[in-house]
mmCIF file as gemmi writes it, N, C-alpha and C atoms, coordinates in Angstrom:
data_model
loop_
_atom_site.group_PDB
_atom_site.id
_atom_site.type_symbol
_atom_site.label_atom_id
_atom_site.label_alt_id
_atom_site.label_comp_id
_atom_site.label_asym_id
_atom_site.label_entity_id
_atom_site.label_seq_id
_atom_site.pdbx_PDB_ins_code
_atom_site.Cartn_x
_atom_site.Cartn_y
_atom_site.Cartn_z
_atom_site.occupancy
_atom_site.B_iso_or_equiv
_atom_site.pdbx_formal_charge
_atom_site.auth_seq_id
_atom_site.auth_asym_id
_atom_site.pdbx_PDB_model_num
ATOM 1 N N . MET Axp A 1 ? -14.496 185.17 258.886 1 0 ? 1 A 1
ATOM 2 C CA . MET Axp A 1 ? -14.337 183.856 259.516 1 0 ? 1 A 1
ATOM 3 C C . MET Axp A 1 ? -14.011 184.012 261.001 1 0 ? 1 A 1
ATOM 4 N N . PHE Axp A 2 ? -13.064 184.916 261.294 1 0 ? 2 A 1
ATOM 5 C CA . PHE Axp A 2 ? -12.677 185.133 262.691 1 0 ? 2 A 1
ATOM 6 C C . PHE Axp A 2 ? -13.854 185.667 263.511 1 0 ? 2 A 1
ATOM 7 N N . LEU Axp A 3 ? -14.58 186.636 262.925 1 0 ? 3 A 1
ATOM 8 C CA . LEU Axp A 3 ? -15.722 187.215 263.626 1 0 ? 3 A 1
ATOM 9 C C . LEU Axp A 3 ? -16.788 186.165 263.898 1 0 ? 3 A 1
ATOM 10 N N . LYS Axp A 4 ? -16.979 185.274 262.922 1 0 ? 4 A 1
ATOM 11 C CA . LYS Axp A 4 ? -17.986 184.231 263.081 1 0 ? 4 A 1
ATOM 12 C C . LYS Axp A 4 ? -17.634 183.318 264.252 1 0 ? 4 A 1
ATOM 13 N N . SER Axp A 5 ? -16.352 182.917 264.327 1 0 ? 5 A 1
ATOM 14 C CA . SER Axp A 5 ? -15.926 182.031 265.418 1 0 ? 5 A 1
ATOM 15 C C . SER Axp A 5 ? -16.044 182.743 266.765 1 0 ? 5 A 1
ATOM 16 N N . VAL Axp A 6 ? -15.735 184.042 266.784 1 0 ? 6 A 1
ATOM 17 C CA . VAL Axp A 6 ? -15.863 184.809 268.028 1 0 ? 6 A 1
ATOM 18 C C . VAL Axp A 6 ? -17.324 184.871 268.449 1 0 ? 6 A 1
ATOM 19 N N . ARG Axp A 7 ? -18.208 185.064 267.479 1 0 ? 7 A 1
ATOM 20 C CA . ARG Axp A 7 ? -19.637 185.124 267.773 1 0 ? 7 A 1
ATOM 21 C C . ARG Axp A 7 ? -20.12 183.792 268.339 1 0 ? 7 A 1
ATOM 22 N N . ILE Axp A 8 ? -19.644 182.689 267.739 1 0 ? 8 A 1
ATOM 23 C CA . ILE Axp A 8 ? -20.036 181.359 268.212 1 0 ? 8 A 1
ATOM 24 C C . ILE Axp A 8 ? -19.508 181.128 269.625 1 0 ? 8 A 1
ATOM 25 N N . LEU Axp A 9 ? -18.254 181.54 269.858 1 0 ? 9 A 1
ATOM 26 C CA . LEU Axp A 9 ? -17.672 181.391 271.197 1 0 ? 9 A 1
ATOM 27 C C . LEU Axp A 9 ? -18.45 182.221 272.211 1 0 ? 9 A 1
ATOM 28 N N . ASN Axp A 10 ? -18.812 183.434 271.828 1 0 ? 10 A 1
ATOM 29 C CA . ASN Axp A 10 ? -19.615 184.288 272.705 1 0 ? 10 A 1
ATOM 30 C C . ASN Axp A 10 ? -20.936 183.618 273.03 1 0 ? 10 A 1
ATOM 31 N N . PHE Axp A 11 ? -21.571 183.051 272 1 0 ? 11 A 1
ATOM 32 C CA . PHE Axp A 11 ? -22.851 182.379 272.197 1 0 ? 11 A 1
ATOM 33 C C . PHE Axp A 11 ? -22.707 181.218 273.173 1 0 ? 11 A 1
ATOM 34 N N . PHE Axp A 12 ? -21.653 180.411 272.979 1 0 ? 12 A 1
ATOM 35 C CA . PHE Axp A 12 ? -21.437 179.272 273.876 1 0 ? 12 A 1
ATOM 36 C C . PHE Axp A 12 ? -21.153 179.747 275.297 1 0 ? 12 A 1
ATOM 37 N N . TYR Axp A 13 ? -20.36 180.819 275.401 1 0 ? 13 A 1
ATOM 38 C CA . TYR Axp A 13 ? -20.03 181.358 276.719 1 0 ? 13 A 1
ATOM 39 C C . TYR Axp A 13 ? -21.294 181.802 277.448 1 0 ? 13 A 1
ATOM 40 N N . TYR Axp A 14 ? -22.14 182.547 276.738 1 0 ? 14 A 1
ATOM 41 C CA . TYR Axp A 14 ? -23.374 183.02 277.365 1 0 ? 14 A 1
ATOM 42 C C . TYR Axp A 14 ? -24.315 181.87 277.664 1 0 ? 14 A 1
ATOM 43 N N . ALA Axp A 15 ? -24.359 180.878 276.772 1 0 ? 15 A 1
ATOM 44 C CA . ALA Axp A 15 ? -25.246 179.733 276.979 1 0 ? 15 A 1
ATOM 45 C C . ALA Axp A 15 ? -24.823 178.95 278.223 1 0 ? 15 A 1
ATOM 46 N N . ILE Axp A 16 ? -23.52 178.701 278.349 1 0 ? 16 A 1
ATOM 47 C CA . ILE Axp A 16 ? -23.021 177.946 279.508 1 0 ? 16 A 1
ATOM 48 C C . ILE Axp A 16 ? -23.209 178.761 280.786 1 0 ? 16 A 1
ATOM 49 N N . PHE Axp A 17 ? -22.832 180.044 280.723 1 0 ? 17 A 1
ATOM 50 C CA . PHE Axp A 17 ? -22.962 180.927 281.881 1 0 ? 17 A 1
ATOM 51 C C . PHE Axp A 17 ? -24.425 181.024 282.314 1 0 ? 17 A 1
ATOM 52 N N . GLY Axp A 18 ? -25.311 181.218 281.33 1 0 ? 18 A 1
ATOM 53 C CA . GLY Axp A 18 ? -26.743 181.33 281.615 1 0 ? 18 A 1
ATOM 54 C C . GLY Axp A 18 ? -27.303 180.056 282.208 1 0 ? 18 A 1
ATOM 55 N N . SER Axp A 19 ? -26.888 178.91 281.665 1 0 ? 19 A 1
ATOM 56 C CA . SER Axp A 19 ? -27.423 177.642 282.162 1 0 ? 19 A 1
ATOM 57 C C . SER Axp A 19 ? -26.956 177.386 283.591 1 0 ? 19 A 1
ATOM 58 N N . VAL Axp A 20 ? -25.714 177.79 283.896 1 0 ? 20 A 1
ATOM 59 C CA . VAL Axp A 20 ? -25.208 177.615 285.266 1 0 ? 20 A 1
ATOM 60 C C . VAL Axp A 20 ? -26.005 178.486 286.226 1 0 ? 20 A 1
ATOM 61 N N . ILE Axp A 21 ? -26.242 179.743 285.841 1 0 ? 21 A 1
ATOM 62 C CA . ILE Axp A 21 ? -27.017 180.655 286.693 1 0 ? 21 A 1
ATOM 63 C C . ILE Axp A 21 ? -28.439 180.132 286.864 1 0 ? 21 A 1
ATOM 64 N N . LEU Axp A 22 ? -29.04 179.676 285.757 1 0 ? 22 A 1
ATOM 65 C CA . LEU Axp A 22 ? -30.396 179.141 285.828 1 0 ? 22 A 1
ATOM 66 C C . LEU Axp A 22 ? -30.448 177.918 286.731 1 0 ? 22 A 1
ATOM 67 N N . LYS Axp A 23 ? -29.421 177.065 286.632 1 0 ? 23 A 1
ATOM 68 C CA . LYS Axp A 23 ? -29.39 175.867 287.474 1 0 ? 23 A 1
ATOM 69 C C . LYS Axp A 23 ? -29.316 176.244 288.938 1 0 ? 23 A 1
ATOM 70 N N . LEU Axp A 24 ? -28.45 177.21 289.263 1 0 ? 24 A 1
ATOM 71 C CA . LEU Axp A 24 ? -28.316 177.646 290.655 1 0 ? 24 A 1
ATOM 72 C C . LEU Axp A 24 ? -29.628 178.251 291.146 1 0 ? 24 A 1
ATOM 73 N N . LEU Axp A 25 ? -30.234 179.108 290.321 1 0 ? 25 A 1
ATOM 74 C CA . LEU Axp A 25 ? -31.508 179.721 290.695 1 0 ? 25 A 1
ATOM 75 C C . LEU Axp A 25 ? -32.579 178.66 290.856 1 0 ? 25 A 1
ATOM 76 N N . PHE Axp A 26 ? -32.604 177.696 289.917 1 0 ? 26 A 1
ATOM 77 C CA . PHE Axp A 26 ? -33.628 176.652 289.975 1 0 ? 26 A 1
ATOM 78 C C . PHE Axp A 26 ? -33.435 175.774 291.199 1 0 ? 26 A 1
ATOM 79 N N . LEU Axp A 27 ? -32.173 175.465 291.527 1 0 ? 27 A 1
ATOM 80 C CA . LEU Axp A 27 ? -31.921 174.628 292.706 1 0 ? 27 A 1
ATOM 81 C C . LEU Axp A 27 ? -32.379 175.343 293.969 1 0 ? 27 A 1
ATOM 82 N N . LYS Axp A 28 ? -32.12 176.666 294.033 1 0 ? 28 A 1
ATOM 83 C CA . LYS Axp A 28 ? -32.515 177.421 295.225 1 0 ? 28 A 1
ATOM 84 C C . LYS Axp A 28 ? -34.027 177.608 295.273 1 0 ? 28 A 1
ATOM 85 N N . THR Axp A 29 ? -34.606 178.126 294.177 1 0 ? 29 A 1
ATOM 86 C CA . THR Axp A 29 ? -36.042 178.394 294.176 1 0 ? 29 A 1
ATOM 87 C C . THR Axp A 29 ? -36.831 177.117 293.958 1 0 ? 29 A 1
ATOM 88 N N . GLY Axp A 30 ? -36.266 176.185 293.18 1 0 ? 30 A 1
ATOM 89 C CA . GLY Axp A 30 ? -36.956 174.927 292.902 1 0 ? 30 A 1
ATOM 90 C C . GLY Axp A 30 ? -37.239 174.157 294.178 1 0 ? 30 A 1
ATOM 91 N N . PHE Axp A 31 ? -36.311 174.222 295.126 1 0 ? 31 A 1
ATOM 92 C CA . PHE Axp A 31 ? -36.514 173.542 296.408 1 0 ? 31 A 1
ATOM 93 C C . PHE Axp A 31 ? -37.7 174.153 297.146 1 0 ? 31 A 1
ATOM 94 N N . PHE Axp A 32 ? -37.748 175.502 297.177 1 0 ? 32 A 1
ATOM 95 C CA . PHE Axp A 32 ? -38.858 176.186 297.84 1 0 ? 32 A 1
ATOM 96 C C . PHE Axp A 32 ? -40.175 175.888 297.143 1 0 ? 32 A 1
ATOM 97 N N . VAL Axp A 33 ? -40.157 175.913 295.805 1 0 ? 33 A 1
ATOM 98 C CA . VAL Axp A 33 ? -41.37 175.623 295.034 1 0 ? 33 A 1
ATOM 99 C C . VAL Axp A 33 ? -41.842 174.207 295.328 1 0 ? 33 A 1
ATOM 100 N N . PHE Axp A 34 ? -40.907 173.266 295.395 1 0 ? 34 A 1
ATOM 101 C CA . PHE Axp A 34 ? -41.235 171.873 295.693 1 0 ? 34 A 1
ATOM 102 C C . PHE Axp A 34 ? -41.902 171.755 297.058 1 0 ? 34 A 1
ATOM 103 N N . VAL Axp A 35 ? -41.331 172.435 298.061 1 0 ? 35 A 1
ATOM 104 C CA . VAL Axp A 35 ? -41.892 172.397 299.414 1 0 ? 35 A 1
ATOM 105 C C . VAL Axp A 35 ? -43.284 173.014 299.424 1 0 ? 35 A 1
ATOM 106 N N . ILE Axp A 36 ? -43.441 174.156 298.756 1 0 ? 36 A 1
ATOM 107 C CA . ILE Axp A 36 ? -44.737 174.841 298.712 1 0 ? 36 A 1
ATOM 108 C C . ILE Axp A 36 ? -45.774 173.968 298.017 1 0 ? 36 A 1
ATOM 109 N N . LEU Axp A 37 ? -45.378 173.337 296.901 1 0 ? 37 A 1
ATOM 110 C CA . LEU Axp A 37 ? -46.301 172.457 296.186 1 0 ? 37 A 1
ATOM 111 C C . LEU Axp A 37 ? -46.714 171.279 297.056 1 0 ? 37 A 1
ATOM 112 N N . LYS Axp A 38 ? -45.774 170.719 297.813 1 0 ? 38 A 1
ATOM 113 C CA . LYS Axp A 38 ? -46.102 169.608 298.708 1 0 ? 38 A 1
ATOM 114 C C . LYS Axp A 38 ? -47.11 170.057 299.756 1 0 ? 38 A 1
ATOM 115 N N . LEU Axp A 39 ? -46.889 171.247 300.323 1 0 ? 39 A 1
ATOM 116 C CA . LEU Axp A 39 ? -47.807 171.769 301.332 1 0 ? 39 A 1
ATOM 117 C C . LEU Axp A 39 ? -49.193 171.986 300.738 1 0 ? 39 A 1
ATOM 118 N N . ILE Axp A 40 ? -49.241 172.549 299.52 1 0 ? 40 A 1
ATOM 119 C CA . ILE Axp A 40 ? -50.525 172.795 298.855 1 0 ? 40 A 1
ATOM 120 C C . ILE Axp A 40 ? -51.237 171.474 298.585 1 0 ? 40 A 1
ATOM 121 N N . LEU Axp A 41 ? -50.491 170.475 298.112 1 0 ? 41 A 1
ATOM 122 C CA . LEU Axp A 41 ? -51.085 169.167 297.835 1 0 ? 41 A 1
ATOM 123 C C . LEU Axp A 41 ? -51.625 168.537 299.112 1 0 ? 41 A 1
ATOM 124 N N . LYS Axp A 42 ? -50.893 168.652 300.212 1 0 ? 42 A 1
ATOM 125 C CA . LYS Axp A 42 ? -51.359 168.124 301.498 1 0 ? 42 A 1
ATOM 126 C C . LYS Axp A 42 ? -52.653 168.814 301.903 1 0 ? 42 A 1
ATOM 127 N N . PHE Axp A 43 ? -52.673 170.141 301.774 1 0 ? 43 A 1
ATOM 128 C CA . PHE Axp A 43 ? -53.839 170.932 302.15 1 0 ? 43 A 1
ATOM 129 C C . PHE Axp A 43 ? -55.059 170.529 301.326 1 0 ? 43 A 1
ATOM 130 N N . TYR Axp A 44 ? -54.863 170.39 299.988 1 0 ? 44 A 1
ATOM 131 C CA . TYR Axp A 44 ? -55.969 170.031 299.11 1 0 ? 44 A 1
ATOM 132 C C . TYR Axp A 44 ? -56.45 168.613 299.37 1 0 ? 44 A 1
ATOM 133 N N . SER Axp A 45 ? -55.544 167.686 299.636 1 0 ? 45 A 1
ATOM 134 C CA . SER Axp A 45 ? -55.957 166.306 299.89 1 0 ? 45 A 1
ATOM 135 C C . SER Axp A 45 ? -56.759 166.229 301.187 1 0 ? 45 A 1
ATOM 136 N N . LYS Axp A 46 ? -56.434 167.087 302.164 1 0 ? 46 A 1
ATOM 137 C CA . LYS Axp A 46 ? -57.209 167.133 303.405 1 0 ? 46 A 1
ATOM 138 C C . LYS Axp A 46 ? -58.601 167.693 303.128 1 0 ? 46 A 1
ATOM 139 N N . LEU Axp A 47 ? -58.687 168.69 302.242 1 0 ? 47 A 1
ATOM 140 C CA . LEU Axp A 47 ? -59.979 169.287 301.909 1 0 ? 47 A 1
ATOM 141 C C . LEU Axp A 47 ? -60.863 168.3 301.159 1 0 ? 47 A 1
ATOM 142 N N . ILE Axp A 48 ? -60.273 167.568 300.209 1 0 ? 48 A 1
ATOM 143 C CA . ILE Axp A 48 ? -61.053 166.672 299.358 1 0 ? 48 A 1
ATOM 144 C C . ILE Axp A 48 ? -61.493 165.439 300.134 1 0 ? 48 A 1
ATOM 145 N N . PHE Axp A 49 ? -60.557 164.813 300.845 1 0 ? 49 A 1
ATOM 146 C CA . PHE Axp A 49 ? -60.891 163.566 301.547 1 0 ? 49 A 1
ATOM 147 C C . PHE Axp A 49 ? -61.337 163.837 302.975 1 0 ? 49 A 1
């Protein structure tokens, strides 16, 4: 029983820790990706129209 609760706590700890890291990475890289996608869309719209 104790081991099971420790395993669950470990899982929650890693899940929360991982999600925080992913959020930080996504906020940093997501901004760059957003800017790059906007630039690509602008470029393509100029080519098409």
